[in-house]
Short mmCIF file of C-alpha atoms and ligand atoms in Angstrom, two decimals:
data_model
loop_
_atom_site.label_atom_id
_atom_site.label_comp_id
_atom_site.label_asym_id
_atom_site.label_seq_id
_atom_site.Cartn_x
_atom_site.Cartn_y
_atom_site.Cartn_z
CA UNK A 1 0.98 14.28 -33.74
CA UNK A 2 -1.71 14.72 -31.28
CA UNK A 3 -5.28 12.51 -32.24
CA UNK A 4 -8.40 13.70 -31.45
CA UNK A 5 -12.20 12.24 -32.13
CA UNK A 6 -13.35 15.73 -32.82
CA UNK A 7 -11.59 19.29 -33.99
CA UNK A 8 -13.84 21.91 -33.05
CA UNK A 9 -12.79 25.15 -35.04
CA UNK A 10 -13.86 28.41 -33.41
CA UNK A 11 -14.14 28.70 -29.73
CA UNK A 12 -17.14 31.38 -29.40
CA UNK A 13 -20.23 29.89 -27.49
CA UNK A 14 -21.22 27.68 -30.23
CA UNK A 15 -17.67 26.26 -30.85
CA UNK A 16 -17.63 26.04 -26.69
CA UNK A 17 -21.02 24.93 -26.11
CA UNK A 18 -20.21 21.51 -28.54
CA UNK A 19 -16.92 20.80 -27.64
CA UNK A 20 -18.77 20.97 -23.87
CA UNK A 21 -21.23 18.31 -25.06
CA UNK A 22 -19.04 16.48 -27.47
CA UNK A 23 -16.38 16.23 -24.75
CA UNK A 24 -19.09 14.19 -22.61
CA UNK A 25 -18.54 11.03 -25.12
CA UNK A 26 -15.45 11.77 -27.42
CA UNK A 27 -11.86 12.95 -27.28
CA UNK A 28 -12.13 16.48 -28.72
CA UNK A 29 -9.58 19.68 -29.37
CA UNK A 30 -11.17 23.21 -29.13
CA UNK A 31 -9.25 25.45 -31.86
CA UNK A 32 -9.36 29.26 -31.71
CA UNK A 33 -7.66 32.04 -33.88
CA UNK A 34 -7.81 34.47 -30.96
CA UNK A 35 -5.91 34.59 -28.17
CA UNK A 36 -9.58 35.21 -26.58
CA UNK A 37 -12.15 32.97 -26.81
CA UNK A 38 -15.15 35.08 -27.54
CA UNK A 39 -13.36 38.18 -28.82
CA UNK A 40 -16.03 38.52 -32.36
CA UNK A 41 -19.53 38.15 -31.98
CA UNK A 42 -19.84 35.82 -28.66
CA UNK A 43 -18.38 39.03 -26.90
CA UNK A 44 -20.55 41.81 -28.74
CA UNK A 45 -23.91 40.95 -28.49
CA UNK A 46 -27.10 42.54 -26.70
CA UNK A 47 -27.52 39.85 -24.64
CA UNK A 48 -30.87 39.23 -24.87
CA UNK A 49 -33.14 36.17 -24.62
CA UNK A 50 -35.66 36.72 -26.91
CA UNK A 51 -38.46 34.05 -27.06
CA UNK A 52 -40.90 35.44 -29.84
CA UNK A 53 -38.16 36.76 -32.01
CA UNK A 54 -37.13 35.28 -35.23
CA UNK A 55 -38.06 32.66 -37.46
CA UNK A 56 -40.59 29.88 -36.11
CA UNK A 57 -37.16 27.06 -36.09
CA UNK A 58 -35.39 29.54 -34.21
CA UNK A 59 -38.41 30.26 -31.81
CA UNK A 60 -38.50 26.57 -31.38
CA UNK A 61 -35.01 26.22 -31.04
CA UNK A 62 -34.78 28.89 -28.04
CA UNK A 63 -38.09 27.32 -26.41
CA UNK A 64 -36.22 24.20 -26.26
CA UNK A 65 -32.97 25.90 -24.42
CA UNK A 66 -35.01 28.20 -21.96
CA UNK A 67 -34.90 25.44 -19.22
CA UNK A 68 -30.48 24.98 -19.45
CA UNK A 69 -30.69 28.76 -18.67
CA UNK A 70 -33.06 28.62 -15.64
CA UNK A 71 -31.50 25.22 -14.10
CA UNK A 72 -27.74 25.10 -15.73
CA UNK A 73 -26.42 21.66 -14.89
CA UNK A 74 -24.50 21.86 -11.51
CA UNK A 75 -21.39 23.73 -10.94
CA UNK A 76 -22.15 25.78 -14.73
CA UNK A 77 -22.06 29.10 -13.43
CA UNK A 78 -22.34 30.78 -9.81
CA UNK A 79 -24.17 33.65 -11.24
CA UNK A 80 -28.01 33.27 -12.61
CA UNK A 81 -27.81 33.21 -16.48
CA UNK A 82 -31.35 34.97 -16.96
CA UNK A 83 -32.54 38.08 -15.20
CA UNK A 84 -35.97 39.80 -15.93
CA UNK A 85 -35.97 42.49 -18.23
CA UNK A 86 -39.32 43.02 -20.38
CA UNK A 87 -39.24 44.36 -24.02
CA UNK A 88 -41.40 47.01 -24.66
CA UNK A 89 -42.06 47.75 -28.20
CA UNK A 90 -43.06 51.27 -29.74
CA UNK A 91 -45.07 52.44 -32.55
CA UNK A 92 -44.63 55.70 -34.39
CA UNK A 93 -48.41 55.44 -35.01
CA UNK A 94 -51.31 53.52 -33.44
CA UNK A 95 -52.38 52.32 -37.08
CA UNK A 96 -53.65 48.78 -35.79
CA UNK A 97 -52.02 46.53 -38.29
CA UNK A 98 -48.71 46.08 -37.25
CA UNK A 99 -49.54 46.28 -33.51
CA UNK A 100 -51.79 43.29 -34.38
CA UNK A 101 -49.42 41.36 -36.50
CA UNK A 102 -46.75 41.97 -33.14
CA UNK A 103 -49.49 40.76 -30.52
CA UNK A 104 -49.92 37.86 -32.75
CA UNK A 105 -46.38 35.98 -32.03
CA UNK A 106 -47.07 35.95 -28.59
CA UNK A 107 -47.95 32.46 -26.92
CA UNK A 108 -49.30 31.33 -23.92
CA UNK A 109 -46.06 31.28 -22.01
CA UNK A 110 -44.41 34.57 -23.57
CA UNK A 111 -47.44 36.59 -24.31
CA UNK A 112 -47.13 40.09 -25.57
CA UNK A 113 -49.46 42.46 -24.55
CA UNK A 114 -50.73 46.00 -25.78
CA UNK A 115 -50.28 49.05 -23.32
CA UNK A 116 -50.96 52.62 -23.19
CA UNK A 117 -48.76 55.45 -23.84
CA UNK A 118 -49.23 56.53 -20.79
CA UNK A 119 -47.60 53.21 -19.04
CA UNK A 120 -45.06 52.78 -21.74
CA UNK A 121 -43.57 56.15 -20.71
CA UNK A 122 -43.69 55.25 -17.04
CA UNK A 123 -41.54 52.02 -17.70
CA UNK A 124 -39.54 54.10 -20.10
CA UNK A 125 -39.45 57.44 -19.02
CA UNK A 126 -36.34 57.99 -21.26
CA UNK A 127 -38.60 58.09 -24.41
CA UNK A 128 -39.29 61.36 -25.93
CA UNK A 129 -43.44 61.38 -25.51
CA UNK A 130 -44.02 62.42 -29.08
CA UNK A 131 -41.56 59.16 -29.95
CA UNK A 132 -44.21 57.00 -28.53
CA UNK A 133 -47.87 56.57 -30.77
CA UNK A 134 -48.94 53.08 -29.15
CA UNK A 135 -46.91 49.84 -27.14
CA UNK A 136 -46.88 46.83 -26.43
CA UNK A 137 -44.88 44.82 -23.18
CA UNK A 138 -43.66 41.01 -23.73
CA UNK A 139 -42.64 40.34 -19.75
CA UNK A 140 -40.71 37.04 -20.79
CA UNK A 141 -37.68 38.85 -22.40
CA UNK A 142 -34.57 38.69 -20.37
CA UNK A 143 -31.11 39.74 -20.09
CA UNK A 144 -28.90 36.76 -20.91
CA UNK A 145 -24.93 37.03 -18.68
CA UNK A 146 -22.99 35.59 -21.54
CA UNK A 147 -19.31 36.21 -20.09
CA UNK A 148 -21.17 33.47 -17.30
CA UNK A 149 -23.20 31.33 -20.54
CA UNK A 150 -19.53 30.84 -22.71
CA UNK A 151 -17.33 30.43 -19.47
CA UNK A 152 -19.58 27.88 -18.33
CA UNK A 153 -19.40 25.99 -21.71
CA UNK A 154 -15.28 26.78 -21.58
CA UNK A 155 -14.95 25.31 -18.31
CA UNK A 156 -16.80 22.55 -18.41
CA UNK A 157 -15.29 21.49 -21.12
CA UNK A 158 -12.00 21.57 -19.65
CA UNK A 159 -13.10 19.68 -17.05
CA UNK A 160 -14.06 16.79 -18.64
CA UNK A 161 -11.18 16.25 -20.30
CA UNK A 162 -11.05 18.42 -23.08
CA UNK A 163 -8.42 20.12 -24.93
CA UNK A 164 -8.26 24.09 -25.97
CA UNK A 165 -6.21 26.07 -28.20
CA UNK A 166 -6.14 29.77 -28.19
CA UNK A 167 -4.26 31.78 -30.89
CA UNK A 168 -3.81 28.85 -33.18
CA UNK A 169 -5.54 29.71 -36.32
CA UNK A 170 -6.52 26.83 -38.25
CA UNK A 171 -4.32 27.82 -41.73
CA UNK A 172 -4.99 24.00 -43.86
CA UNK A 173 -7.14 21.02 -43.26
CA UNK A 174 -6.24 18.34 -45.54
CA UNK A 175 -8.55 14.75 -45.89
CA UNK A 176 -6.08 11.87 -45.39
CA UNK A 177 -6.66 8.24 -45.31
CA UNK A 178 -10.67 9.19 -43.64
CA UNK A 179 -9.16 11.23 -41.18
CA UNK A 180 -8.18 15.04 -41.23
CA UNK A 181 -4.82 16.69 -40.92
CA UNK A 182 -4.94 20.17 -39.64
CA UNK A 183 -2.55 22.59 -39.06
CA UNK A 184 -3.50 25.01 -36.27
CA UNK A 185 -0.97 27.56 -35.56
CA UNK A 186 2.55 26.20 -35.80
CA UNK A 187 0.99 22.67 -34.51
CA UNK A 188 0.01 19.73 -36.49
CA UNK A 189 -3.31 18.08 -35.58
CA UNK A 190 -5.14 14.92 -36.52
CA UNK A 191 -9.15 14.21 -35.62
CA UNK A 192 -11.43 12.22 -37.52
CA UNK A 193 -14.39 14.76 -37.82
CA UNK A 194 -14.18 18.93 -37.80
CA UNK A 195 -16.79 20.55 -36.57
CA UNK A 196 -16.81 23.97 -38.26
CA UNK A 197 -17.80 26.87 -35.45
CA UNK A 198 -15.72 29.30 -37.27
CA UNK A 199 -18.84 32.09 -36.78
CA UNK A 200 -17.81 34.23 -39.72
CA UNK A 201 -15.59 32.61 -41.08
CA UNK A 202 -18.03 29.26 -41.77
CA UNK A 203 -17.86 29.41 -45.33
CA UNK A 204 -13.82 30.31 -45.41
CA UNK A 205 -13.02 27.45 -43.51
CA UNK A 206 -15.86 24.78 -45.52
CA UNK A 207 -13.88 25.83 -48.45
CA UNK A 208 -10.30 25.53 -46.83
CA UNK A 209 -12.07 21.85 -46.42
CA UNK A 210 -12.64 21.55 -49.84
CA UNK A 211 -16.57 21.68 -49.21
CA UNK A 212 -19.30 24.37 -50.99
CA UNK A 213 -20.32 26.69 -49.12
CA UNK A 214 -23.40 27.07 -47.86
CA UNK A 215 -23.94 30.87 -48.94
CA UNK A 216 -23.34 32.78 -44.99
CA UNK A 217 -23.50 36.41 -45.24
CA UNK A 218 -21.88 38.44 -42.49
CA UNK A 219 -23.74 41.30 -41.21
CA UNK A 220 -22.39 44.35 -39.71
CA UNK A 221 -24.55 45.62 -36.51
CA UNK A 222 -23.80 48.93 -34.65
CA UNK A 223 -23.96 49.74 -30.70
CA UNK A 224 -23.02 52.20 -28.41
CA UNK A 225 -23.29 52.65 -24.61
CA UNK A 226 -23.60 56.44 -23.02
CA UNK A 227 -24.82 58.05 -20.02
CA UNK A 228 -28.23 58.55 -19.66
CA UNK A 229 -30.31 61.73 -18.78
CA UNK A 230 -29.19 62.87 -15.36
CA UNK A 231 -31.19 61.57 -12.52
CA UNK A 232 -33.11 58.88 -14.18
CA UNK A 233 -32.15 55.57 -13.12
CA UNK A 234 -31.94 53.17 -15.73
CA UNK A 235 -31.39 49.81 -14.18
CA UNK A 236 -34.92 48.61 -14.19
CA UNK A 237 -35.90 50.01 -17.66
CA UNK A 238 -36.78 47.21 -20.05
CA UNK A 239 -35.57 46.99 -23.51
CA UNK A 240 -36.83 49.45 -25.97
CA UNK A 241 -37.34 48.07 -29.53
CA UNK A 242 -38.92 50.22 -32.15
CA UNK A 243 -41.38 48.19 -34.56
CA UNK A 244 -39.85 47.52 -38.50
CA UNK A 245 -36.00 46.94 -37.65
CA UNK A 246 -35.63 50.29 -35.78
CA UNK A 247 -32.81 51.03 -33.32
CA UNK A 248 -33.62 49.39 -29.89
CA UNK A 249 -31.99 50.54 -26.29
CA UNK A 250 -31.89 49.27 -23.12
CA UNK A 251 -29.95 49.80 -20.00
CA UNK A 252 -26.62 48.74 -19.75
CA UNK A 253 -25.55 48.59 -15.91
CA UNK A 254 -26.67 52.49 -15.09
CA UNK A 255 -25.88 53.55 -18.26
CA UNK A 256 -27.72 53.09 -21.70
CA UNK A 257 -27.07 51.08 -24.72
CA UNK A 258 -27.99 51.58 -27.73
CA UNK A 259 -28.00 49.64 -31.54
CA UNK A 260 -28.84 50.65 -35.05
CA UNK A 261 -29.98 47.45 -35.50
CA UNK A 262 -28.60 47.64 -38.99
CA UNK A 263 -27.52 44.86 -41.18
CA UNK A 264 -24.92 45.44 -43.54
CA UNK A 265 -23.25 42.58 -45.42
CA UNK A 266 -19.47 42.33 -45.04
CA UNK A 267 -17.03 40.16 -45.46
CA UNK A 268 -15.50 37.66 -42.65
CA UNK A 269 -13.54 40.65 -40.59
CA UNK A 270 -12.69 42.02 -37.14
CA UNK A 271 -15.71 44.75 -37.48
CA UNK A 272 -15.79 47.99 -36.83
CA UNK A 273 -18.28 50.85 -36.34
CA UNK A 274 -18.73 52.91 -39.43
CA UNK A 275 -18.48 56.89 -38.38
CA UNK A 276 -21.31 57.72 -40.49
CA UNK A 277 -23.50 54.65 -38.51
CA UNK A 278 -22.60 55.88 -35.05
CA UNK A 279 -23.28 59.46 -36.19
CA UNK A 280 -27.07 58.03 -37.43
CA UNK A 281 -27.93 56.51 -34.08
CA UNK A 282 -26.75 58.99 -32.25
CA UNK A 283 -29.11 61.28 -34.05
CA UNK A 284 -31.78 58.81 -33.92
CA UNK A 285 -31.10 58.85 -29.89
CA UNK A 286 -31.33 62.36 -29.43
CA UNK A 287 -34.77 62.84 -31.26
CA UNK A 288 -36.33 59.77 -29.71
CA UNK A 289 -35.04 59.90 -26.29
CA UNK A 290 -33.84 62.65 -23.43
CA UNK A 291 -30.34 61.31 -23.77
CA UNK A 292 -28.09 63.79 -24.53
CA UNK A 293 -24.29 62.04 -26.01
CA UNK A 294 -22.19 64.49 -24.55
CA UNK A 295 -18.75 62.48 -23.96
CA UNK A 296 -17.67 60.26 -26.98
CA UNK A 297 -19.56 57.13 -26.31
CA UNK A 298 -18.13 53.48 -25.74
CA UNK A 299 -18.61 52.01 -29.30
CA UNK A 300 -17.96 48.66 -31.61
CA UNK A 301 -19.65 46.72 -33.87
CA UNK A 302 -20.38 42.92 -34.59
CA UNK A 303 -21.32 40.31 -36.71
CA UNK A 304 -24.55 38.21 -37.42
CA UNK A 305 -24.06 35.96 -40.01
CA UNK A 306 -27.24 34.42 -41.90
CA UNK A 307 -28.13 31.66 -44.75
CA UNK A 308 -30.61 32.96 -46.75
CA UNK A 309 -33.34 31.07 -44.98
CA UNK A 310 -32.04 32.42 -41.50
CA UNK A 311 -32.14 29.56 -39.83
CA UNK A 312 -28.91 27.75 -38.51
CA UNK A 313 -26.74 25.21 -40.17
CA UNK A 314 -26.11 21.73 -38.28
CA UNK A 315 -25.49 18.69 -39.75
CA UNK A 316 -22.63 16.62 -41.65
CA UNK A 317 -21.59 17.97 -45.29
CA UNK A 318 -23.00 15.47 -47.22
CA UNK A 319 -20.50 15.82 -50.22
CA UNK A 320 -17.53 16.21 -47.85
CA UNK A 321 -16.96 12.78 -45.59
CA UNK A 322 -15.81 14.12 -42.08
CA UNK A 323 -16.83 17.70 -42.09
CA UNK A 324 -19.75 18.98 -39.34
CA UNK A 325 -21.35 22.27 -39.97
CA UNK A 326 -22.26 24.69 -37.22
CA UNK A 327 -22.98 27.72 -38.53
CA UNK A 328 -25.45 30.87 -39.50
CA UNK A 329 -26.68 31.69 -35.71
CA UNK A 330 -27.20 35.31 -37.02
CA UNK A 331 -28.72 37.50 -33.77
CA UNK A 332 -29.89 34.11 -32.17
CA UNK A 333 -26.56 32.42 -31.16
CA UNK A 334 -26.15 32.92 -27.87
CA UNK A 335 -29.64 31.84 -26.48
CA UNK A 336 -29.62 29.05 -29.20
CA UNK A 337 -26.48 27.71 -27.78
CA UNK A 338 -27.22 24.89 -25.16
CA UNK A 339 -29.81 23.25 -27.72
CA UNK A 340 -27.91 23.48 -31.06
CA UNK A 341 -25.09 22.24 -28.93
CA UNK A 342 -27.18 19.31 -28.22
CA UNK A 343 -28.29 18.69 -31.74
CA UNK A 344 -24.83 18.90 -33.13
CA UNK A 345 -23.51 16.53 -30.67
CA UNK A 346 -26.48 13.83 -31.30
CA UNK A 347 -26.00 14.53 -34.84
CA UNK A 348 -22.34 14.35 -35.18
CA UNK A 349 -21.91 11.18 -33.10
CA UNK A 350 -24.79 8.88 -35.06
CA UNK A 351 -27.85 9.57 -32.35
CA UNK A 352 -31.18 10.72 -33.09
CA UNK A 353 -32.47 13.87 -31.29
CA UNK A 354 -32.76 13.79 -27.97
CA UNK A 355 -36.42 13.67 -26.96
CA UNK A 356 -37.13 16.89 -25.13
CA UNK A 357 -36.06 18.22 -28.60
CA UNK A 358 -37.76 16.32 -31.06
CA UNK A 359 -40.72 16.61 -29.51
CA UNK A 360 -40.43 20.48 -29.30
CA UNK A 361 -41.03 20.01 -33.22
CA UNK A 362 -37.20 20.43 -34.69
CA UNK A 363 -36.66 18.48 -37.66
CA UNK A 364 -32.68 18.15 -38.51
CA UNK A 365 -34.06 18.79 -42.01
CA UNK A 366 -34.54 22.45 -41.58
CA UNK A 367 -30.99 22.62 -40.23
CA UNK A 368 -29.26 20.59 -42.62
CA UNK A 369 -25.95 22.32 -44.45
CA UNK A 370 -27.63 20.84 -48.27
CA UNK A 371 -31.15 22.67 -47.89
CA UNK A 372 -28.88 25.46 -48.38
CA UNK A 373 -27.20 24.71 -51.70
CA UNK A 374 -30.88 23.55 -53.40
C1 FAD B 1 -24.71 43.56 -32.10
C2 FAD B 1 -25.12 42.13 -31.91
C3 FAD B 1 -26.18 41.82 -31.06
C4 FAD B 1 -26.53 40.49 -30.84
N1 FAD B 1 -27.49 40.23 -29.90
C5 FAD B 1 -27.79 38.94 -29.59
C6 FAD B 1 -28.71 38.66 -28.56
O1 FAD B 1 -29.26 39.57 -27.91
N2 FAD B 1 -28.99 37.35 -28.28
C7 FAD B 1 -28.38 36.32 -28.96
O2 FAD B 1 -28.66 35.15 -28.66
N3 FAD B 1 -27.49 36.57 -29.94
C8 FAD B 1 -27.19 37.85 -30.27
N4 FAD B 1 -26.28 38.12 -31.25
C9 FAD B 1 -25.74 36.99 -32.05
C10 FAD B 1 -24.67 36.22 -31.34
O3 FAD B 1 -23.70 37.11 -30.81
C11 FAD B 1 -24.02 35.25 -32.35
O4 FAD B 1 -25.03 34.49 -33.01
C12 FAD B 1 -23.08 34.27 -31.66
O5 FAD B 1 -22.17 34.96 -30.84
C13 FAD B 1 -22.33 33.44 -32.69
O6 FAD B 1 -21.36 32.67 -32.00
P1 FAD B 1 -20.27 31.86 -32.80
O7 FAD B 1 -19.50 31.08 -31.79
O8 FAD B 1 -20.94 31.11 -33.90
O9 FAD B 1 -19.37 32.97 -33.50
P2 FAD B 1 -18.10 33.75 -32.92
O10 FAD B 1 -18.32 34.20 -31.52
O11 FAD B 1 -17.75 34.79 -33.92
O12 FAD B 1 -16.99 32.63 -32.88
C14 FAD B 1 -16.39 32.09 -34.04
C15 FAD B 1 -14.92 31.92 -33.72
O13 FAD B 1 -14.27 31.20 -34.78
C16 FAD B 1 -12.94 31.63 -34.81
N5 FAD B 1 -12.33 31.23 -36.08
C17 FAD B 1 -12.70 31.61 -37.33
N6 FAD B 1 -11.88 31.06 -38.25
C18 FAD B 1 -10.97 30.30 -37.56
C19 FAD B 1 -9.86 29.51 -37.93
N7 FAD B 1 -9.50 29.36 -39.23
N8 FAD B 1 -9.15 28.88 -36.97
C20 FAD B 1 -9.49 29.00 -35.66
N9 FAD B 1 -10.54 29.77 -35.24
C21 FAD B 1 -11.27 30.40 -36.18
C22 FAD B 1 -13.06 33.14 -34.64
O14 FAD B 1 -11.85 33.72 -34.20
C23 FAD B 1 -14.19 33.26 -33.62
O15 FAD B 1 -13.70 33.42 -32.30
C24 FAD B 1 -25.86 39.44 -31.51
C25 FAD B 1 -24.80 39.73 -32.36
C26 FAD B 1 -24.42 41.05 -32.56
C27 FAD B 1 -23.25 41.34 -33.44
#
């Protein structure tokens, strides 16, 4: 029976991204359930680096990673990971409340500015004027190549040693003599921690090891790509967000996606889009926008799976000897990947934070798995 230091369960870019930094310092075995890495939400996001969005641990948290994007350790990726996009958001009305409460999580190196009408529908002259009643631009949002971000993690990993698994779900994981017995497929595995990366499926798996969960809620998001109006070109658009959890587009290659940005709790599942959801947003295109969804539009849905205090879960169970937790990225993952990575590997091997990210104020206590059984 193959031996391993660490079983890493789930092989999406936060299963990838440890097992890339675990491998660095321990034997470890990458376990996936798909015969693609990346087939639930690593491969279904909007691909955005967002620096002002979410809570303030998050923000923190993606601060901390901005740098691994812009200057990815030799041989990474071949591609850049970041290009410029811009976010512009849009107000119904120019009531000045909200529009100051949005201006007010900018900071001095992702500020957020207010803008007229008039330039908002120059950068986005998609938008149906009478959509638009004030805006604001934040220039530091950018799109994020994640095929690049998760292959980079993949490969490295296998580089230095480590070992993957595709289409070996992990069905039992049994604690033996301080060690853990997994079966994985039709194969029979030993490793002396798991690291649970199972996205999803965090709380299935906790409980398959005999752990409580920690209370993850999947939830459902909706998107769509389409043509846009005829003759416009897209490419340099920014992203379009509508202030209160509104849909939000932005260009997809030439062509435009789009996302309800709902957030509809589900169970652990290959998701779907909903008929009725795609039907809303298309709607909700047609009156905001000039697009016009002629052809049936390129659809699917993913998952963003949340504790109740949104922020993510890293750290060891501390009721169940052996078992890491690395879960509840929600609509963060991807850009929090390279310093949650880095946590979970400090933190699953004895060490203290590294120093770039203590000192970027993250305290392991807002991460840990029991803040979210209190
Ligand atoms: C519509 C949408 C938009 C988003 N936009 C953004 C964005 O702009 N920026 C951003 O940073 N994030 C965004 N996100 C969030 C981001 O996609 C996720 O946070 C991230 O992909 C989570 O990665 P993961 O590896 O934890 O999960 P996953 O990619 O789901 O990986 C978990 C893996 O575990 C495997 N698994 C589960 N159980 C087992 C088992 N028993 N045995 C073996 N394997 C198992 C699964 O097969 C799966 O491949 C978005 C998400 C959605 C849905």
């Amino acid at each position: 029976m193959a031996t391993y230091d660490f079983a890493v369960i789930g092989a999406g870019v936060s299963g990838a991204s440890v097992a890339y930094e675990l491998q660095n310092e321990a034997s470890v075995v990458l376990i996936e359930a798909e015969a693609q890495p990346g087939y639930h939400s690593t491969g279904r996001s909007a691909a955005l680096y967002t620096p002002n969005f979410g809570p303030s641990v998050v923000r923190r948290l993606n601060a901390a990673g901005r740098r691994f994007f812009e200057e990815p350790p030799e041989g990474f990726a071949e591609t850049p990971l970041l290009s410029p996009r811009g976010a512009l958001t849009i107000f119904k009305t120019d009531d000045e409340a909200p529009i100051a409460a949005l201006l007010a999580n900018g900071t001095a190196r992702d500020p957020i500015h207010r803008i007229s009408v008039a330039e908002a529908l120059r950068l986005a002259p998609v938008l149906r004027p009478e959509a638009v009643g004030a805006a604001c631009f934040e220039p530091g949002v950018t799109d994020m190549d994640v095929a690049a971000i998760h292959q980079g993690f993949l490969r490295g990993f296998r580089q230095r040693g480590g070992t993957l698994r595709r289409a070996q779900p992990v069905t039992a994981l049994v604690r033996v003599d301080g060690e853990w017995r997994l079966t994985a497929g039709d194969e029979e595995i030993r490793a002396a921690t798991v690291v649970n990366a199972a996205g999803a499926w965090g709380d299935v798996l906790g409980r398959m090891a005999g752990a409580r969960p920690v209370g993850l809620v999947p939830k459902r998001r909706t998107a769509l790509v389409t043509e846009g109006p005829d003759g416009l070109d897209l490419h340099a658009m920014p992203l379009v967000e509508f202030a209160g959890d509104a849909p939000y587009l932005k260009p997809d290659g030439g062509r435009l996606m789009a996302s309800l940005a709902d957030e509809t709790p589900v169970e652990p599942q290959d998701a779907q889009p909903d008929d009725m959801d795609i039907a809303v947003l298309v709607d909700w295109l047609e009156s905001h926008t000039h697009v016009t969804v002629r052809k049936a539009p390129r659809t699917w849905a993913g998952l963003r799976s949340f504790v109740a205090d949104k922020n993510p879960v890293v750290g060891f169970d501390p009721e169940q000897p052996g078992l890491f937790w690395l879960v509840g990225q929600g609509g963060y993952g991807i850009m929090m990947s390279p310093t949650l990575a880095r946590i979970a590997a400090a933190l699953a091997t004895g060490r203290r934070l590294p120093a770039d990210i203590a000192a970027a104020g993250i305290d392991p206590a807002d991460l840990a798995p029991d803040r979210c059984r209190a």
